[in-house]
mmCIF file of C-alpha atoms in Angstrom:
data_model
loop_
_atom_site.group_PDB
_atom_site.id
_atom_site.type_symbol
_atom_site.label_atom_id
_atom_site.label_comp_id
_atom_site.label_asym_id
_atom_site.label_seq_id
_atom_site.Cartn_x
_atom_site.Cartn_y
_atom_site.Cartn_z
ATOM 1 C CA UNK A 1 -80.009 -16.320 75.222
ATOM 2 C CA UNK A 2 -77.174 -18.375 73.666
ATOM 3 C CA UNK A 3 -77.063 -21.795 75.357
ATOM 4 C CA UNK A 4 -74.253 -24.290 75.445
ATOM 5 C CA UNK A 5 -74.172 -28.003 76.222
ATOM 6 C CA UNK A 6 -70.948 -28.762 78.028
ATOM 7 C CA UNK A 7 -69.323 -30.841 80.740
ATOM 8 C CA UNK A 8 -68.933 -29.782 84.343
ATOM 9 C CA UNK A 9 -66.087 -31.505 86.161
ATOM 10 C CA UNK A 10 -66.463 -33.256 89.521
ATOM 11 C CA UNK A 11 -64.444 -35.789 91.480
ATOM 12 C CA UNK A 12 -60.972 -35.743 92.950
ATOM 13 C CA UNK A 13 -57.669 -35.349 91.161
ATOM 14 C CA UNK A 14 -56.901 -38.319 88.933
ATOM 15 C CA UNK A 15 -60.465 -39.688 89.183
ATOM 16 C CA UNK A 16 -62.813 -37.198 87.523
ATOM 17 C CA UNK A 17 -66.394 -37.613 86.406
ATOM 18 C CA UNK A 18 -68.591 -35.067 84.655
ATOM 19 C CA UNK A 19 -72.097 -33.689 84.607
ATOM 20 C CA UNK A 20 -73.578 -32.913 81.199
ATOM 21 C CA UNK A 21 -75.300 -29.576 81.608
ATOM 22 C CA UNK A 22 -76.933 -26.793 79.618
ATOM 23 C CA UNK A 23 -75.645 -23.389 80.639
ATOM 24 C CA UNK A 24 -75.386 -19.836 79.407
ATOM 25 C CA UNK A 25 -72.405 -19.557 77.077
ATOM 26 C CA UNK A 26 -71.374 -16.364 78.903
ATOM 27 C CA UNK A 27 -71.323 -18.065 82.328
ATOM 28 C CA UNK A 28 -68.033 -19.278 83.855
ATOM 29 C CA UNK A 29 -67.100 -22.894 83.343
ATOM 30 C CA UNK A 30 -67.995 -24.003 86.864
ATOM 31 C CA UNK A 31 -70.795 -21.485 87.306
ATOM 32 C CA UNK A 32 -74.530 -22.002 87.491
ATOM 33 C CA UNK A 33 -76.216 -24.083 84.807
ATOM 34 C CA UNK A 34 -79.716 -24.063 83.366
ATOM 35 C CA UNK A 35 -80.415 -27.795 83.308
ATOM 36 C CA UNK A 36 -78.575 -31.025 83.987
ATOM 37 C CA UNK A 37 -78.905 -33.551 81.155
ATOM 38 C CA UNK A 38 -76.868 -36.470 82.510
ATOM 39 C CA UNK A 39 -73.502 -37.765 83.684
ATOM 40 C CA UNK A 40 -70.349 -39.029 81.997
ATOM 41 C CA UNK A 41 -67.768 -41.238 83.707
ATOM 42 C CA UNK A 42 -64.692 -41.961 81.566
ATOM 43 C CA UNK A 43 -63.022 -44.185 84.178
ATOM 44 C CA UNK A 44 -65.202 -47.219 83.503
ATOM 45 C CA UNK A 45 -64.686 -49.527 80.519
ATOM 46 C CA UNK A 46 -66.606 -48.801 78.391
ATOM 47 C CA UNK A 47 -67.310 -45.269 79.573
ATOM 48 C CA UNK A 48 -70.565 -44.738 81.439
ATOM 49 C CA UNK A 49 -72.967 -42.263 79.790
ATOM 50 C CA UNK A 50 -76.390 -41.666 81.263
ATOM 51 C CA UNK A 51 -78.422 -38.821 79.749
ATOM 52 C CA UNK A 52 -81.992 -37.662 79.436
ATOM 53 C CA UNK A 53 -82.473 -38.463 75.738
ATOM 54 C CA UNK A 54 -85.638 -36.446 75.063
ATOM 55 C CA UNK A 55 -84.392 -33.318 76.846
ATOM 56 C CA UNK A 56 -81.091 -33.553 75.006
ATOM 57 C CA UNK A 57 -82.929 -33.724 71.659
ATOM 58 C CA UNK A 58 -84.983 -30.714 72.714
ATOM 59 C CA UNK A 59 -81.965 -28.555 73.566
ATOM 60 C CA UNK A 60 -80.277 -29.478 70.309
ATOM 61 C CA UNK A 61 -83.522 -28.587 68.501
ATOM 62 C CA UNK A 62 -83.704 -25.129 70.102
ATOM 63 C CA UNK A 63 -80.139 -24.356 69.087
ATOM 64 C CA UNK A 64 -77.952 -25.148 72.093
ATOM 65 C CA UNK A 65 -74.373 -25.574 70.853
ATOM 66 C CA UNK A 66 -72.497 -28.551 72.305
ATOM 67 C CA UNK A 67 -68.769 -28.429 72.979
ATOM 68 C CA UNK A 68 -66.544 -30.932 71.168
ATOM 69 C CA UNK A 69 -66.664 -33.503 73.959
ATOM 70 C CA UNK A 70 -70.379 -33.003 74.529
ATOM 71 C CA UNK A 71 -71.011 -33.336 70.784
ATOM 72 C CA UNK A 72 -69.136 -36.660 70.696
ATOM 73 C CA UNK A 73 -71.220 -37.915 73.624
ATOM 74 C CA UNK A 74 -74.512 -36.838 72.029
ATOM 75 C CA UNK A 75 -73.505 -38.482 68.757
ATOM 76 C CA UNK A 76 -72.561 -41.687 70.573
ATOM 77 C CA UNK A 77 -75.972 -41.841 72.256
ATOM 78 C CA UNK A 78 -77.858 -41.060 69.013
ATOM 79 C CA UNK A 79 -79.158 -37.627 70.019
ATOM 80 C CA UNK A 80 -77.760 -35.918 66.937
ATOM 81 C CA UNK A 81 -79.010 -38.679 64.631
ATOM 82 C CA UNK A 82 -82.482 -38.442 66.132
ATOM 83 C CA UNK A 83 -82.461 -34.686 65.620
ATOM 84 C CA UNK A 84 -81.436 -35.221 61.992
ATOM 85 C CA UNK A 85 -84.366 -37.613 61.428
ATOM 86 C CA UNK A 86 -86.781 -35.191 63.059
ATOM 87 C CA UNK A 87 -85.606 -32.428 60.731
ATOM 88 C CA UNK A 88 -86.250 -34.789 57.799
ATOM 89 C CA UNK A 89 -89.786 -35.421 59.030
ATOM 90 C CA UNK A 90 -90.431 -31.682 59.367
ATOM 91 C CA UNK A 91 -89.190 -31.071 55.838
ATOM 92 C CA UNK A 92 -91.319 -33.915 54.494
ATOM 93 C CA UNK A 93 -88.423 -36.120 53.436
ATOM 94 C CA UNK A 94 -89.889 -39.042 55.388
ATOM 95 C CA UNK A 95 -92.748 -39.943 57.637
ATOM 96 C CA UNK A 96 -92.506 -40.230 61.391
ATOM 97 C CA UNK A 97 -92.878 -44.020 61.134
ATOM 98 C CA UNK A 98 -89.956 -44.235 58.724
ATOM 99 C CA UNK A 99 -87.851 -42.030 60.968
ATOM 100 C CA UNK A 100 -88.684 -44.173 63.989
ATOM 101 C CA UNK A 101 -87.853 -47.386 62.071
ATOM 102 C CA UNK A 102 -84.487 -46.023 60.974
ATOM 103 C CA UNK A 103 -83.648 -44.892 64.457
ATOM 104 C CA UNK A 104 -84.675 -48.231 65.989
ATOM 105 C CA UNK A 105 -82.490 -50.068 63.478
ATOM 106 C CA UNK A 106 -79.542 -47.802 64.199
ATOM 107 C CA UNK A 107 -80.089 -48.135 67.931
ATOM 108 C CA UNK A 108 -80.163 -51.962 67.803
ATOM 109 C CA UNK A 109 -76.970 -52.066 65.747
ATOM 110 C CA UNK A 110 -75.357 -49.599 68.105
ATOM 111 C CA UNK A 111 -76.397 -51.649 71.114
ATOM 112 C CA UNK A 112 -74.958 -54.813 69.541
ATOM 113 C CA UNK A 113 -71.641 -53.046 68.977
ATOM 114 C CA UNK A 114 -71.639 -51.798 72.553
ATOM 115 C CA UNK A 115 -72.305 -55.294 73.908
ATOM 116 C CA UNK A 116 -69.584 -56.772 71.711
ATOM 117 C CA UNK A 117 -67.165 -54.129 72.873
ATOM 118 C CA UNK A 118 -68.158 -54.749 76.485
ATOM 119 C CA UNK A 119 -67.448 -58.477 76.095
ATOM 120 C CA UNK A 120 -64.147 -57.698 74.426
ATOM 121 C CA UNK A 121 -63.229 -55.326 77.224
ATOM 122 C CA UNK A 122 -64.250 -57.927 79.801
ATOM 123 C CA UNK A 123 -62.129 -60.575 78.067
ATOM 124 C CA UNK A 124 -59.228 -58.177 77.882
ATOM 125 C CA UNK A 125 -59.700 -57.394 81.550
ATOM 126 C CA UNK A 126 -59.597 -61.099 82.421
ATOM 127 C CA UNK A 127 -56.484 -61.626 80.326
ATOM 128 C CA UNK A 128 -54.932 -58.526 81.814
ATOM 129 C CA UNK A 129 -55.748 -59.785 85.296
ATOM 130 C CA UNK A 130 -54.182 -63.159 84.531
ATOM 131 C CA UNK A 131 -51.082 -61.450 83.183
ATOM 132 C CA UNK A 132 -50.978 -59.278 86.277
ATOM 133 C CA UNK A 133 -51.243 -62.328 88.537
ATOM 134 C CA UNK A 134 -48.446 -64.071 86.641
ATOM 135 C CA UNK A 135 -46.309 -60.949 86.900
ATOM 136 C CA UNK A 136 -46.974 -60.767 90.638
ATOM 137 C CA UNK A 137 -46.031 -64.449 91.024
ATOM 138 C CA UNK A 138 -42.825 -63.843 89.105
ATOM 139 C CA UNK A 139 -41.952 -60.827 91.220
ATOM 140 C CA UNK A 140 -42.747 -62.787 94.392
ATOM 141 C CA UNK A 141 -40.565 -65.695 93.238
ATOM 142 C CA UNK A 142 -37.678 -63.360 92.453
ATOM 143 C CA UNK A 143 -38.102 -61.684 95.825
ATOM 144 C CA UNK A 144 -38.075 -65.056 97.616
ATOM 145 C CA UNK A 145 -35.011 -66.104 95.641
ATOM 146 C CA UNK A 146 -33.185 -62.901 96.542
ATOM 147 C CA UNK A 147 -34.183 -63.321 100.196
ATOM 148 C CA UNK A 148 -32.937 -66.916 100.218
ATOM 149 C CA UNK A 149 -29.634 -65.856 98.654
ATOM 150 C CA UNK A 150 -29.298 -63.141 101.289
ATOM 151 C CA UNK A 151 -29.936 -65.646 104.081
ATOM 152 C CA UNK A 152 -27.360 -68.045 102.650
ATOM 153 C CA UNK A 153 -24.829 -65.216 102.435
ATOM 154 C CA UNK A 154 -25.527 -64.307 106.063
ATOM 155 C CA UNK A 155 -25.115 -67.944 107.128
ATOM 156 C CA UNK A 156 -21.795 -68.172 105.264
ATOM 157 C CA UNK A 157 -20.651 -64.944 106.877
ATOM 158 C CA UNK A 158 -21.583 -66.280 110.322
ATOM 159 C CA UNK A 159 -19.753 -69.560 109.647
ATOM 160 C CA UNK A 160 -16.687 -67.645 108.472
ATOM 161 C CA UNK A 161 -16.801 -65.513 111.610
ATOM 162 C CA UNK A 162 -16.947 -68.633 113.775
ATOM 163 C CA UNK A 163 -13.955 -70.126 111.912
ATOM 164 C CA UNK A 164 -11.965 -66.939 112.451
ATOM 165 C CA UNK A 165 -12.847 -67.012 116.150
ATOM 166 C CA UNK A 166 -11.662 -70.629 116.424
ATOM 167 C CA UNK A 167 -8.396 -69.777 114.659
ATOM 168 C CA UNK A 168 -7.857 -66.854 117.013
ATOM 169 C CA UNK A 169 -8.408 -69.147 120.001
ATOM 170 C CA UNK A 170 -5.858 -71.639 118.634
ATOM 171 C CA UNK A 171 -3.337 -68.859 118.036
ATOM 172 C CA UNK A 172 -3.894 -67.600 121.571
ATOM 173 C CA UNK A 173 -3.248 -71.105 122.950
ATOM 174 C CA UNK A 174 -0.065 -71.414 120.885
ATOM 175 C CA UNK A 175 1.187 -68.048 122.118
ATOM 176 C CA UNK A 176 0.548 -69.028 125.739
ATOM 177 C CA UNK A 177 2.473 -72.356 125.455
ATOM 178 C CA UNK A 178 6.109 -70.900 125.347
ATOM 179 C CA UNK A 179 5.405 -68.893 128.485
ATOM 180 C CA UNK A 180 4.656 -72.090 130.360
ATOM 181 C CA UNK A 181 7.829 -73.718 128.992
ATOM 182 C CA UNK A 182 9.944 -70.756 130.097
ATOM 183 C CA UNK A 183 8.504 -71.075 133.591
ATOM 184 C CA UNK A 184 9.438 -74.746 133.634
ATOM 185 C CA UNK A 185 12.930 -73.922 132.366
ATOM 186 C CA UNK A 186 13.464 -71.372 135.125
ATOM 187 C CA UNK A 187 12.227 -73.860 137.675
ATOM 188 C CA UNK A 188 14.697 -76.462 136.344
ATOM 189 C CA UNK A 189 17.667 -74.048 136.398
ATOM 190 C CA UNK A 190 17.237 -73.200 140.100
ATOM 191 C CA UNK A 191 18.097 -76.665 141.511
ATOM 192 C CA UNK A 192 21.189 -76.956 139.243
ATOM 193 C CA UNK A 193 22.705 -73.833 140.787
ATOM 194 C CA UNK A 194 22.187 -75.242 144.281
ATOM 195 C CA UNK A 195 23.864 -78.549 143.370
ATOM 196 C CA UNK A 196 26.972 -76.778 142.052
ATOM 197 C CA UNK A 197 27.379 -74.674 145.194
ATOM 198 C CA UNK A 198 27.189 -77.627 147.619
ATOM 199 C CA UNK A 199 30.340 -79.501 146.351
ATOM 200 C CA UNK A 200 32.340 -76.264 146.421
ATOM 201 C CA UNK A 201 31.755 -75.902 150.155
ATOM 202 C CA UNK A 202 32.762 -79.529 150.840
ATOM 203 C CA UNK A 203 36.039 -79.405 148.811
ATOM 204 C CA UNK A 204 37.539 -76.444 150.711
ATOM 205 C CA UNK A 205 38.393 -78.238 154.002
ATOM 206 C CA UNK A 206 39.691 -81.331 152.172
ATOM 207 C CA UNK A 207 42.267 -79.296 150.280
ATOM 208 C CA UNK A 208 43.490 -77.426 153.389
ATOM 209 C CA UNK A 209 44.245 -80.500 155.597
ATOM 210 C CA UNK A 210 46.979 -82.117 153.405
ATOM 211 C CA UNK A 211 48.739 -78.790 153.021
ATOM 212 C CA UNK A 212 48.957 -78.320 156.788
ATOM 213 C CA UNK A 213 50.423 -81.798 157.301
ATOM 214 C CA UNK A 214 53.145 -81.315 154.707
ATOM 215 C CA UNK A 215 54.288 -78.040 156.224
ATOM 216 C CA UNK A 216 54.501 -79.403 159.789
ATOM 217 C CA UNK A 217 56.679 -82.438 158.916
ATOM 218 C CA UNK A 218 59.858 -80.559 157.760
ATOM 219 C CA UNK A 219 59.589 -78.175 160.707
ATOM 220 C CA UNK A 220 60.165 -81.068 163.145
ATOM 221 C CA UNK A 221 63.314 -82.310 161.348
ATOM 222 C CA UNK A 222 65.287 -79.002 161.404
ATOM 223 C CA UNK A 223 66.965 -79.354 164.924
ATOM 224 C CA UNK A 224 68.380 -82.767 164.020
ATOM 225 C CA UNK A 225 70.238 -81.342 161.036
ATOM 226 C CA UNK A 226 71.858 -78.527 163.032
ATOM 227 C CA UNK A 227 73.530 -80.766 165.719
ATOM 228 C CA UNK A 228 76.263 -82.342 163.531
ATOM 229 C CA UNK A 229 77.470 -78.878 162.517
ATOM 230 C CA UNK A 230 78.176 -77.946 166.202
ATOM 231 C CA UNK A 231 80.447 -80.969 166.791
ATOM 232 C CA UNK A 232 82.937 -80.047 164.071
#
């Protein structure tokens, strides 16, 4: 039966993790598997790889073909290198002790590199976090500045509105003032008309009395003038 070492995807969208499994190469990708060898989580830094080392070496020995990603994982963990050393021991190129010494040396060097990378990643994470905090402070400061500018603009707008209201009140007072003056003017004109009418009524009888006296005086003298004419 042709076997394959591959990854089986789990997790939600955008946050996947994988099981490292041995399955029949003819089975569907998410179908049943023969054996689970470990897990692989690419979201952590560095990536988390936890596998059963001895069982992985066994499946490689019996001819299970890893996929590209699975092969990279097995190489990273030293499974392929250990299989290579075991083949050398079988062929007589080296003893088991020599193979074990070489693998231990490689494993210690690999572990040192992993630790160094982990420290580097941790340092980068700290620096990244500091940069993120500074960026957040900057954004917060800009937001506060924009909010303060908006408040000042609103205060200016309110002050301008109050000034306009005061001007409108003054204009309304100015427009009402002539109406009051016209009322006063009308009130002042009314007594003047009454004063002019009163002397007109008093002058009429004064003018009539002298005229009557002048007309009556010649009427009394007419008989005296006619008497001398009769004597002639």
